[in-house]
XYZ file of C-alpha atoms in Angstrom:
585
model
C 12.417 32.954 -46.965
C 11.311 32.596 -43.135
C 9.322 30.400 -41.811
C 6.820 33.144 -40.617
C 6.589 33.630 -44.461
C 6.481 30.481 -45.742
C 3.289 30.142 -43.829
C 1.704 32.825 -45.353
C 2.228 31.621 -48.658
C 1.360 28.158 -47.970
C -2.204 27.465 -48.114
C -1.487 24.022 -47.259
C 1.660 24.712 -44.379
C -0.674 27.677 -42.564
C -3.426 25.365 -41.601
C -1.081 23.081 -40.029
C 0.560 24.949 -38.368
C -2.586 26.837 -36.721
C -3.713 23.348 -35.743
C 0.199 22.600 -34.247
C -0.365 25.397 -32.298
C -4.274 24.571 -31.100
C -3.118 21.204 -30.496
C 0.170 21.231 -28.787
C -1.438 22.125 -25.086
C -3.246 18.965 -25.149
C -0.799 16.447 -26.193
C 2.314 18.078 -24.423
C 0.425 19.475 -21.539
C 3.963 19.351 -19.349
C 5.434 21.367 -21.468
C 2.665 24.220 -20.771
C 2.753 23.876 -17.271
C 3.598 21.691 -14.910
C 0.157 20.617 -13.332
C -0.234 19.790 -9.195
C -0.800 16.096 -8.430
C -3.094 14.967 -5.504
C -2.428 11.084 -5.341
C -5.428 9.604 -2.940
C -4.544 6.211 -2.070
C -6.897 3.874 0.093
C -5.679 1.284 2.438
C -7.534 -2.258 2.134
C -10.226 -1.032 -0.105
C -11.565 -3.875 -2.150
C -12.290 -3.048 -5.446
C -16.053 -4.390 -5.101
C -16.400 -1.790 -2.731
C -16.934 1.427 -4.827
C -19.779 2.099 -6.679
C -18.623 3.295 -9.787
C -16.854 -0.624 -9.359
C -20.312 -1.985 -9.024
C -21.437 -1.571 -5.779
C -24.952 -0.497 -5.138
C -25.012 -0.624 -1.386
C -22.240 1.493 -0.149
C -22.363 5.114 -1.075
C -19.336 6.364 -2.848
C -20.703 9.094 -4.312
C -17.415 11.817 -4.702
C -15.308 8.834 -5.829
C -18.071 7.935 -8.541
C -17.891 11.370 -9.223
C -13.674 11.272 -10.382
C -14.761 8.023 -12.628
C -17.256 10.748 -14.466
C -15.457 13.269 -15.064
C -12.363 11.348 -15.578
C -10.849 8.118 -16.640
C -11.845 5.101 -14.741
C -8.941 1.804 -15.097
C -10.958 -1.718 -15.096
C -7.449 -3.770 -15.071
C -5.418 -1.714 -12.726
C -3.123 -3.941 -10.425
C -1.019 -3.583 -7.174
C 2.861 -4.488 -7.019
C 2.453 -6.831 -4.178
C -0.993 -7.893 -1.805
C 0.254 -6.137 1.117
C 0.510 -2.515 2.071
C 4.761 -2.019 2.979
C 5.698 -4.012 -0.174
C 2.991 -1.894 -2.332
C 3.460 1.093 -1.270
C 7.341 0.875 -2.045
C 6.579 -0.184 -5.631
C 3.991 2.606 -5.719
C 6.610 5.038 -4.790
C 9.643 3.750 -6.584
C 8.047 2.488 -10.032
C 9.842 -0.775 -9.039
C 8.477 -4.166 -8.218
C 9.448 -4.567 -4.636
C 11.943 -7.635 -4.634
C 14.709 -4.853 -6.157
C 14.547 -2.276 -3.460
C 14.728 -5.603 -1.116
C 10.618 -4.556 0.277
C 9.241 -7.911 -0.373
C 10.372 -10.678 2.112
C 11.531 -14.153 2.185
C 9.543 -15.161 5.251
C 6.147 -14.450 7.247
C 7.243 -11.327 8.009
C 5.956 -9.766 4.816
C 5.152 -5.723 5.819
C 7.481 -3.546 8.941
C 6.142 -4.241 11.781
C 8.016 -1.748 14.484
C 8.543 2.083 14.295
C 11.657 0.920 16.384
C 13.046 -1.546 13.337
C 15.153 -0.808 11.254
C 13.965 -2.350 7.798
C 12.341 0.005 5.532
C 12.344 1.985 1.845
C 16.427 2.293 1.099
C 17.570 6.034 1.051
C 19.562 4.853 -2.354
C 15.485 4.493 -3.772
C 14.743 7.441 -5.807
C 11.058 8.204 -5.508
C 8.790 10.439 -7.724
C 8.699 12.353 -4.749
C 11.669 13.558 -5.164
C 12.255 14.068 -8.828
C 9.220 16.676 -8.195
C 10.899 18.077 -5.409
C 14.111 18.644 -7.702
C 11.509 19.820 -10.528
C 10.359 22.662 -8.017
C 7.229 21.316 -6.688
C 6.164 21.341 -2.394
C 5.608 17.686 -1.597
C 3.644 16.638 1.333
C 2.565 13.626 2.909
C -0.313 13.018 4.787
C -1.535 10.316 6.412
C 0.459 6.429 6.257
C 3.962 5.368 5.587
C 4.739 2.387 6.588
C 8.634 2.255 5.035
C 10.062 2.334 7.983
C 11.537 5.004 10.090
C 15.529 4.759 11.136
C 18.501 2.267 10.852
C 20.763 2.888 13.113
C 20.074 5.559 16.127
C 17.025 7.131 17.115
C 17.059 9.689 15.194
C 18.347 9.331 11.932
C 15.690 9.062 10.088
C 17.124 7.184 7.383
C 13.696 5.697 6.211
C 12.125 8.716 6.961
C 9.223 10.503 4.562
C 11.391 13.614 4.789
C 14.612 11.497 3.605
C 12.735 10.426 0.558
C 11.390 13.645 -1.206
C 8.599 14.935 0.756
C 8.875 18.495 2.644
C 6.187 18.291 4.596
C 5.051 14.813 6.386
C 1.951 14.621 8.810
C 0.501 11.381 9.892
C 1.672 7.725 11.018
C 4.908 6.545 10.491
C 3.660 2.793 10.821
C -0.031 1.753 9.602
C -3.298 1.816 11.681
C -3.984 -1.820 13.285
C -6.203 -2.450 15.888
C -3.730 -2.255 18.748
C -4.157 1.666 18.521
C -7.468 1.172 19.388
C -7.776 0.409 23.414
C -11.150 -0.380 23.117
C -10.462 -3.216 20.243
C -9.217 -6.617 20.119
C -5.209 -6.720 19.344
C -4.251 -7.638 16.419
C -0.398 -7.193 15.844
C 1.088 -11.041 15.784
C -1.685 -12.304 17.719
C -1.130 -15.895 17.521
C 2.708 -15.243 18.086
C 1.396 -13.661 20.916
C -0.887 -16.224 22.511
C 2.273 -18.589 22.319
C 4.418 -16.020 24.210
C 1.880 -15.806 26.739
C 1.406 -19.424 26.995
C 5.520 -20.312 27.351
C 5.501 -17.394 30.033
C 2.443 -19.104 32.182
C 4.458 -22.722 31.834
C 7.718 -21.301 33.043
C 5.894 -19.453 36.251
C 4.261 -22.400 36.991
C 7.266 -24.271 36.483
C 9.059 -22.218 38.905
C 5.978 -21.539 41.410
C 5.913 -25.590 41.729
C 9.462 -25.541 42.282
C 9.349 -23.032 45.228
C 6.585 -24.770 47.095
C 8.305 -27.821 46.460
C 11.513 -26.808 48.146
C 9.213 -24.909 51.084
C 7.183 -28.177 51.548
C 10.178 -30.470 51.528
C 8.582 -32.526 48.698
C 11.692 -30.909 45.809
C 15.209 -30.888 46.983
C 16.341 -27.726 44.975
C 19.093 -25.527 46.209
C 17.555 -21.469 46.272
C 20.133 -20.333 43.963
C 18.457 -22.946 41.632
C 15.380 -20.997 42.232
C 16.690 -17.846 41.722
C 18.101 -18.325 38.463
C 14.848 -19.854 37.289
C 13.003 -17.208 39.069
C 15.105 -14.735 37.021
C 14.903 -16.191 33.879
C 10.690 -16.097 34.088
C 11.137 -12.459 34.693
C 13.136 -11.703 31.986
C 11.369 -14.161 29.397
C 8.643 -12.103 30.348
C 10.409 -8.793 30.095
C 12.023 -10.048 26.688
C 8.804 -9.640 24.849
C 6.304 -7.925 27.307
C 8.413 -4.683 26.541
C 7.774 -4.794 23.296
C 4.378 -6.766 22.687
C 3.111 -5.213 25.683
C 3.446 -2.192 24.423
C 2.625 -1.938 21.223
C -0.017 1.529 21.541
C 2.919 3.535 22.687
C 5.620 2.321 20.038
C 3.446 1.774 16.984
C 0.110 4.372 17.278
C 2.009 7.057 16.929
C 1.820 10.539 14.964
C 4.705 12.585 13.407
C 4.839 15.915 12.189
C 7.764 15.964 10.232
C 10.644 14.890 12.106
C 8.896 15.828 15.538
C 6.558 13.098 17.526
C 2.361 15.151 17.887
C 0.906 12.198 19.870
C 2.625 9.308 21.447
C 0.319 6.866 21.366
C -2.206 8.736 18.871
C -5.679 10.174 20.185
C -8.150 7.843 18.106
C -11.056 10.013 17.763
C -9.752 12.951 16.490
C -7.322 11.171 13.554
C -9.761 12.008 11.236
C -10.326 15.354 11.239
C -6.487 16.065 11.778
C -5.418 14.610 8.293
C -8.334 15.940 6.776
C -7.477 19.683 8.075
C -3.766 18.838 7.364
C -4.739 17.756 3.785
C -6.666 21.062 2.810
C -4.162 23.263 5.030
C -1.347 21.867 2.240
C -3.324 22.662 -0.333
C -4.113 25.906 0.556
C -0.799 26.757 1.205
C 0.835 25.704 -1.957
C -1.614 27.063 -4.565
C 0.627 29.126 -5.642
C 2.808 26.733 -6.967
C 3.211 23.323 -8.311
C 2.365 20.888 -5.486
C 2.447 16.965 -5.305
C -0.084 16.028 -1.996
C 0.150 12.459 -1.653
C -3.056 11.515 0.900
C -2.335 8.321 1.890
C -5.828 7.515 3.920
C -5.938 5.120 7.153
C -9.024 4.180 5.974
C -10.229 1.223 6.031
C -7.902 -0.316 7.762
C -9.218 -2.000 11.170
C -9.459 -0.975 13.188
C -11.863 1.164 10.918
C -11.647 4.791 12.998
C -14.981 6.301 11.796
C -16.531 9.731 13.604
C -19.850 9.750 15.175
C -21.479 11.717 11.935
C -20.962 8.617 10.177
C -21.204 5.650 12.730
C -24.732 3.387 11.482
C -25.236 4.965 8.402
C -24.435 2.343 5.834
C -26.023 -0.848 5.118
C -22.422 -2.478 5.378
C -21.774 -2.281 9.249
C -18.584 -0.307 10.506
C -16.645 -1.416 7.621
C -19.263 0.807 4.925
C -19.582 3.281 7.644
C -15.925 3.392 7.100
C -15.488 3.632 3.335
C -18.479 6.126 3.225
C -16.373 8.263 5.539
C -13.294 7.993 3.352
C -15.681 8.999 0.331
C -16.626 12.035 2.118
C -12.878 13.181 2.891
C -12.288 12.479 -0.968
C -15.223 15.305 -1.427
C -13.595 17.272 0.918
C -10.291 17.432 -0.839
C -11.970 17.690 -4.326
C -14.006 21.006 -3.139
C -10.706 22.132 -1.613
C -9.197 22.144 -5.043
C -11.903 23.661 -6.542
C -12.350 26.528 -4.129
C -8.653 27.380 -4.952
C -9.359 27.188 -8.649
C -6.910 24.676 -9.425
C -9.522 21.900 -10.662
C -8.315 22.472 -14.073
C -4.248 22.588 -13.022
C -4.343 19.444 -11.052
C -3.931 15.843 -11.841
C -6.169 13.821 -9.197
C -5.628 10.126 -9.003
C -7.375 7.680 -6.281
C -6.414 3.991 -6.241
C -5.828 1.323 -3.088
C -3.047 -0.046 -2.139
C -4.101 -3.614 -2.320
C -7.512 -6.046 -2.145
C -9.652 -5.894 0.600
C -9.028 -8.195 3.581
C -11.231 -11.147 3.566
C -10.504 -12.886 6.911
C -10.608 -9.612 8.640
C -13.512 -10.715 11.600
C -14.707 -9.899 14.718
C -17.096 -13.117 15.503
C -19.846 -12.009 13.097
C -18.942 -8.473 12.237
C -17.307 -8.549 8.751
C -14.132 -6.004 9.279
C -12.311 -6.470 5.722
C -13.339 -5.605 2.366
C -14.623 -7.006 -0.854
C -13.429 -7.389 -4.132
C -16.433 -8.043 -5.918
C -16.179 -10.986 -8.803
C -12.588 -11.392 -8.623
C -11.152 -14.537 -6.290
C -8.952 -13.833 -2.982
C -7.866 -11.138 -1.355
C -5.018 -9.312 0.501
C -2.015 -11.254 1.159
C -2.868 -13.384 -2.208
C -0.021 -12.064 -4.555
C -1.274 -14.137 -7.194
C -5.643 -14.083 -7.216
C -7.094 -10.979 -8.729
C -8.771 -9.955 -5.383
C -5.546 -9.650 -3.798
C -3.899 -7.314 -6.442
C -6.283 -5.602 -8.769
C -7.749 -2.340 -6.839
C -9.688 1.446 -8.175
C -8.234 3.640 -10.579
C -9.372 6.846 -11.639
C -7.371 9.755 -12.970
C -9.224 12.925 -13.304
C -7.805 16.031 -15.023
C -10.076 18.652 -16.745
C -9.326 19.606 -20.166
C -6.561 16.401 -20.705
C -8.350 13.295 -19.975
C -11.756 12.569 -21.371
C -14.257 12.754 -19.509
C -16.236 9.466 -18.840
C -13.678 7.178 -20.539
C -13.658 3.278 -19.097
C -10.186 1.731 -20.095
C -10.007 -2.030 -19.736
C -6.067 -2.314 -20.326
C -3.820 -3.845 -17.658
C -1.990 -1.043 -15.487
C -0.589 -1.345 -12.452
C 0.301 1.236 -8.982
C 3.990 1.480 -10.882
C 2.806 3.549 -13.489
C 1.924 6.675 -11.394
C 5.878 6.803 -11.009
C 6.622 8.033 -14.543
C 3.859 9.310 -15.321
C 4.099 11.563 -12.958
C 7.849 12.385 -12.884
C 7.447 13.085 -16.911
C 4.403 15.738 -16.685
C 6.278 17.791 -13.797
C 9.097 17.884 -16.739
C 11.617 15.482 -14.260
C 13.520 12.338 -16.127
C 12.807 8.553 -15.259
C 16.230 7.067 -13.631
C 18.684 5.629 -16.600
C 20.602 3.886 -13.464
C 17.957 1.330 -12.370
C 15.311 -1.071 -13.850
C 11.761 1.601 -13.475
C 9.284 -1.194 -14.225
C 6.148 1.482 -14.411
C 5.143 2.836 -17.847
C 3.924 6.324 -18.533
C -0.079 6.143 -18.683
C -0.392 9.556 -20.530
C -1.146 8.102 -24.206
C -3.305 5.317 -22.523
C -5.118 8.143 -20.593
C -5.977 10.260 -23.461
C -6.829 7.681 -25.943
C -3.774 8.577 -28.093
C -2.451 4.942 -27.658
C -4.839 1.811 -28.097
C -3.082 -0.706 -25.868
C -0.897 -0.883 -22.787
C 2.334 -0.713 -22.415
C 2.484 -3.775 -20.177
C 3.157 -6.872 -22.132
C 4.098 -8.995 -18.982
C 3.225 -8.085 -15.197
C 4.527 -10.215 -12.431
C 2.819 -11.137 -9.412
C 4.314 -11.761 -6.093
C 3.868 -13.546 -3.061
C 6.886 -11.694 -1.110
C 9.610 -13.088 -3.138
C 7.906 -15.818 -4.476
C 6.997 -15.842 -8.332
C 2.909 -16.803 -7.881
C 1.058 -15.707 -11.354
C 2.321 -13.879 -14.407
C -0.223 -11.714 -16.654
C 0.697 -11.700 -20.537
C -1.658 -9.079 -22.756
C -0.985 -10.032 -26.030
C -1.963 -7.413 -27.444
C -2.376 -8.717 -31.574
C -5.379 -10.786 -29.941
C -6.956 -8.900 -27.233
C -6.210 -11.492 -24.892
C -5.089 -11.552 -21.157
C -3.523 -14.689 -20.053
C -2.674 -15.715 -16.460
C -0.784 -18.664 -15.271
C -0.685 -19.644 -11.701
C 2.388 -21.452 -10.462
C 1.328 -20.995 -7.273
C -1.621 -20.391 -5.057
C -2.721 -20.918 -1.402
C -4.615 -23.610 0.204
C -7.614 -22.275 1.150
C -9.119 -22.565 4.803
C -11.256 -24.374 5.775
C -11.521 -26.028 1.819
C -13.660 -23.842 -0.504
C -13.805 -21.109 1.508
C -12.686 -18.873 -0.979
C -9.746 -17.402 1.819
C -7.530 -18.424 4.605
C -9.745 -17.854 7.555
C -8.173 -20.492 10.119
C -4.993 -18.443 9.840
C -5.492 -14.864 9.456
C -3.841 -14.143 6.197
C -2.861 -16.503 2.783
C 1.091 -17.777 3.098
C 3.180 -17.384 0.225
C 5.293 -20.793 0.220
C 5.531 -23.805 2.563
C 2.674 -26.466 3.653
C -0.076 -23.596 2.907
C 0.465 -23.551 -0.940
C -0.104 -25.426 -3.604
C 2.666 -25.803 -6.702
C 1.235 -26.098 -10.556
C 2.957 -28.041 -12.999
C 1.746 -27.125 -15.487
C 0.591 -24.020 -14.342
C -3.190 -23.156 -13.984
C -4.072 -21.211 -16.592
C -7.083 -18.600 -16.995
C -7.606 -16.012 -19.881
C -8.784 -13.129 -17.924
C -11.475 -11.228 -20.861
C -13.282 -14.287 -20.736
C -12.845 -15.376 -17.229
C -12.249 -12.652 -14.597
C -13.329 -14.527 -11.781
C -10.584 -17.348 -12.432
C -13.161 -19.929 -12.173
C -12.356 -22.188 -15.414
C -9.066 -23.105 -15.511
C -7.888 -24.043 -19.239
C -5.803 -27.340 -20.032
C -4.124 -28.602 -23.196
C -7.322 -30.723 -24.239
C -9.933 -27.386 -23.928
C -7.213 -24.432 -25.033
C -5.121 -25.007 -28.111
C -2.707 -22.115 -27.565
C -2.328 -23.800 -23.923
C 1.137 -24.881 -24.721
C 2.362 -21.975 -26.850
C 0.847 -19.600 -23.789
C 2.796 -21.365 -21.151
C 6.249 -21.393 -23.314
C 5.723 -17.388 -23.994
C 5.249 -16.737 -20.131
C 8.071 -19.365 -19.032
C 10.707 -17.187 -21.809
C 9.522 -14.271 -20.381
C 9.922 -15.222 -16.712
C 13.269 -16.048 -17.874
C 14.112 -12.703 -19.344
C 12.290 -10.969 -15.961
C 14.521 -12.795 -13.904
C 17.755 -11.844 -15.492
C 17.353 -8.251 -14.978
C 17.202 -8.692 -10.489
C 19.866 -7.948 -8.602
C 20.553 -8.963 -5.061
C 19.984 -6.166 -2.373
C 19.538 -6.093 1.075
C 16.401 -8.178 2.810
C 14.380 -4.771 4.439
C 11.631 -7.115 5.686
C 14.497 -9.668 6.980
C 13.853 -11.182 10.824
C 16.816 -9.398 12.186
C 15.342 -5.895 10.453
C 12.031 -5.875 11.244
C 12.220 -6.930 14.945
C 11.860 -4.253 17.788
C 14.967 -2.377 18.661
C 14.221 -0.134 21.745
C 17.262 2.390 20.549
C 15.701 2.894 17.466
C 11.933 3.751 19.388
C 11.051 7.156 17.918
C 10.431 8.543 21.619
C 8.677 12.316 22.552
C 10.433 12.011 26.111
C 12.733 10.332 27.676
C 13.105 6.116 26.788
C 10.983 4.169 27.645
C 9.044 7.043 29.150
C 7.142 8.262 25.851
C 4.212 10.246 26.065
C 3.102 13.596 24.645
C 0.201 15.066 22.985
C 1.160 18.172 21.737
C -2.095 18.620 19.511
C -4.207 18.693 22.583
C -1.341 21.043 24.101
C -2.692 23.705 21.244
C-alpha cells in the first residue's frame, strides 16, 4: 500500500505523522526558509554594562528588550581580548592564531589602513557562504582586518574581498586620534619617545652649529650638514606617519571608494545608522545578512548632542545609552518591514570593557561587572566574556537565560547552517552550532575545552565537564597588575601578554567558575581533591589542541603592520588626501 494509505489506516502512524508535520518548522526552521541575520556587535562594551547584565544605572532599555523576548547567554566568551584578533575569530569560526590574527609581539591589533597585515583572502567567512547561499551581505560600521597587501588598491583585505556586497563605514577602528579635539591615543608612549630622540638630535645639532659659528667646536659644515639632514629626516621618518594619523586612519569607505578622508566626527552617527536601515530596507525582499559592527564605545566615545549628560555614567554611559538607542532603531526598522518574525537578531561585544581607558578623572572604558580584568587580558573573565542575546520569534523561547559556555565562534556555523550553506571540511572551524543550545533541544554545550589567548600565548583554558556541572579554569598565565592590586594595568595602558609584565603558574591557578566567577579563590591540592586530576585533563587536552595548529603567516607581524605610504588608501592624489564627498551631497 502507499504511504498516504498506510496513514489512514494507522491509528497509531496518522498521529505521528500530523505531529512530524506540526513540528518540522520549528526544529528544521532552515529548511523552511532561510531567515535574515542582523549580527549587532559592540566595540569595548563590558559586560557589567547592560542592564539585562545587571546594571541598574545605565539605561539599556532596547537591548534588555532582545534578552526578553529572546535568549540571553550568561557564559558567552570572546576569541581573543582585543578587537582585530576577535573580530577575525568572530568572522572565521577560528581561534585567531590559525588565520595568523593573533601576534607574537606588542603589536597585538592593525594599526595602519596603509599596512599590509590583515584577515587572509584564503579565510572563508560566513559572509560568504551566505553570499554563495543567495543572501545580500552588508557591512556597516568597523573592520579593522586590514585593507591591502601589496598596491594601493588591491584590496586584498578588503570587506568586499571577504563576502560582503555592500561595505559602509571605517576600514580601521575609531581611536581618539580621529577626534581633533581629544588627546591622541595611537602608540602614545612610542610617540613621546620619538618626540623626545627628535628634540636630542636638534639640539645636538643646534649646539653643534653655534659651536662652529662661535669658534668654541671645530666641525667642518659638511659635518653639519649631514647631521642637519639626518634630524630632518628622523623627523620626517615618523612625523609622516605619526603626524598624521587623522588623515590615514579616520577614514570612511563606501565600498571600494574613500566618503571622507579624515572622517567628519559629528555626523558618524547618524550616517551608519541611516546606512543600517537603508540596507535593510532595501533587501527585504530577500534573505539578507547585515552585520552592524558599532563604533561605539570605543574612545573616543562619539556621542550626539541628544544624548550628551544624560546618564549617570559620564560620556562613557552617555555613550552606551546612545548605542542602545541605535539598537531600537534597527529593531523598529525590522519590524516596520515585517520581518521580526524572518530574522535572526544577535547582539554581543567584541571583547571586555577597557579598564585603564582615562582621561585624569573621567572614566573612558567600560566595566565588566563581577568578573576580574579587562580588555587586553586573554586569560581573566573581564577581558573575554561579553553580552549575548539571540532573538528570533517563533524559534527561540522567549525569556530563556542559558548559563552554558559559548563563545563569538559559534555565530559562524550557526549561521552558515540555517541559511542552508556547509561548514568548511578543509580547515579546523572551532565554533559549534548554537541551534539545539538555543532552543532547549540540547542540555549542555558543545564546548568541552575553550582556549584563551594572550596573542599567541596559551594564558587560561576553560574545561565544562559536563557529567558534573562544573567549569574549571586554569591560569598558566596572567599579568602583573599596576600599580599592585589594582585590579588592571594602569601605569601602562593595556595588560602584556608575556615578558617582565606576567606572571607564570606552575601549577597553574586554578578556579571552578559556578562557584567562583569572580576568580577570587584560587583552589590548591590541599582545598580541591580533583585538583590534580583537573590539571592532568586540561594539560592532555592542551596537548591534543596544540596538535591540530598549523603555521601561517604572522598578519600582526612588525614588518606587516607598520605604515607603508603606497599602500595609503588615498581620495586624491598621495600624500594629498582629502575629500568629503558626503558633505558634497
Amino acid at each position: 500500500a502507499s504511504f498516504p494509505l498506510l496513514c489512514f489506516r494507522s491509528p497509531l502512524v496518522a498521529p505521528l505523522v500530523f505531529g512530524l508535520v506540526l513540528l518540522a518548522p520549528f526544529t528544521q526552521p532552515s529548511t523552511v526558509t532561510q531567515p535574515n541575520f542582523v549580527l549587532l556587535l559592540a566595540d569595548d562594551l563590558g559586560i557589567g554594562d547592560v542592564g539585562c547584565y545587571g546594571n541598574d544605572t545605565i539605561r539599556t532599555p532596547n537591548i534588555d528588550r532582545l534578552a526578553k523576548e529572546g535568549v540571553k547567554l550568561t557564559q558567552h566568551i570572546a576569541a581573543a581580548p582585543l578587537c582585530t584578533p576577535s573580530r577575525a575569530a568572530f568572522l572565521t569560526g577560528r581561534y585567531p592564531l590559525r588565520s595568523g590574527m593573533d601576534a607574537i609581539n606588542d603589536y597585538r591589533v592593525i594599526f595602519w589602513n596603509a599596512g599590509s597585515g590583515g584577515l587572509p583572502p584564503n579565510e572563508t567567512t560566513f559572509a560568504k557562504i551566505l553570499q554563495h547561499q543567495g543572501y545580500s551581505t552588508g557591512l556597516i560600521g568597523k573592520w579593522h582586518q586590514g585593507v591591502n597587501c601589496e598596491s594601493r588598491n588591491d584590496h586584498c583585505h578588503h570587506p568586499l574581498k571577504h563576502g560582503f556586497d555592500y561595505f559602509y563605514g571605517m576600514p580601521f577602528t575609531l581611536i581618539s586620534d580621529c577626534q581633533p579635539t581629544e588627546t591622541p591615543e595611537m602608540d602614545r608612549a612610542f610617540r613621546r619617545k620619538l618626540w623626545l630622540s627628535t628634540q636630542m638630535i636638534g639640539l645636538v645639532t643646534l649646539t653643534a652649529v653655534l659651536g662652529r659659528l662661535t669658534g668654541l667646536i671645530s666641525v667642518h659644515w659638511r659635518t653639519l650638514a649631514c647631521l642637519a639632514g639626518f634630524s630632518f629626516l628622523f623627523f620626517i621618518s615618523w612625523f609622516s606617519s605619526y603626524g598624521f594619523v587623522r588623515y590615514w586612519n579616520c577614514i570612511m569607505m563606501r565600498n571600494h571608494g574613500i566618503t571622507e578622508q579624515p572622517m567628519v566626527t559629528d555626523r558618524t552617527t547618524s550616517l551608519i545608522l541611516r546606512e543600517s536601515i537603508s540596507f535593510i530596507e532595501r533587501n527585504k525582499h530577500k534573505p539578507f545578512l547585515l552585520f552592524l559592527s558599532f563604533l561605539h564605545s570605543h574612545t573616543p566615545l562619539l556621542t550626539t548632542e541628544e544624548f550628551l549628560g544624560r546618564s549617570r555614567h559620564g560620556l562613557y554611559g552617555d555613550n552606551v545609552e546612545e548605542m542602545d538607542w541605535m539598537v531600537g532603531q534597527v529593531l523598529d526598522a525590522i519590524d516596520k518591514e515585517g520581518l521580526k518574525d524572518t530574522t535572526l537578531v544577535y547582539f554581543a561585544s567584541d571583547h571586555g570593557g577597557w579598564l585603564e581607558r582615562q582621561e585624569g578623572t573621567r572614566q573612558l572604558g567600560g566595566w565588566n561587572g563581577i568578573y576580574k580584568g579587562g580588555k587586553a587580558m586573554g586569560g581573566w573573565e573581564g577581558g573575554i566574556r561579553v553580552p549575548g542575546i539571540f532573538r528570533w520569534p517563533g524559534v527561540l523561547p522567549a525569556g530563556t537565560v542559558i548559563d552554558e559556555p559559548t563563545s563569538l565562534m559559534d555565530i559562524y556555523p550557526t549561521v552558515v547552517q540555517l541559511a542552508g550553506g556547509a561548514v568548511p571540511q578543509d580547515r579546523v572551524i572551532d565554533g559549534r552550532d548554537l541551534l539545539p543550545l538555543l532552543r532547549g533541544t540540547a542540555v549542555h554545550s558543545q564546548h568541552e575545552f575553550l582556549f584563551h589567548y594572550c596573542g599567541v600565548h596559551l594564558h587560561a583554558v576553560r574545561w565544562h565537564q559536563k557529567d558534573t556541572g562544573a567549569v574549571w579554569k586554569a591560569h598558566y598565565m596572567t599579568p602583573i597588575f599596576s600599580p599592585p592590586g589594582a585590579g588592571a594595568c594602569y601605569d601602562r595602558g593595556f595588560c602584556p601578554c608575556f615578558g617582565e609584565g606576567v606572571t607564570h603558574h606552575e601549577p597553574p591557578l586554578l578556579f571552578e567558575l559556578s562557584q567562583d566567577p569572580s576568580e577570587a579563590k584560587p583552589l590548591s591540592a590541599d582545598t580541591e581533591p580533583l585538583f590534580d586530576t583537573v590539571i592532568r585533563r586540561i594539560g592532555r587536552a592542551i596537548e591534543e589542541h596544540r596538535r591540530t595548529l598549523t603555521p601561517v603567516p604572522e598578519q600582526l607581524s612588525v614588518s606587516n603592520v607598520v605604515w607603508k605610504p603606497w599602500l595609503q588608501p588615498c581620495c586624491g592624489t598621495f600624500p594629498f588626501c582629502w575629500c568629503d564627498k558626503e558633505s558634497d551631497k
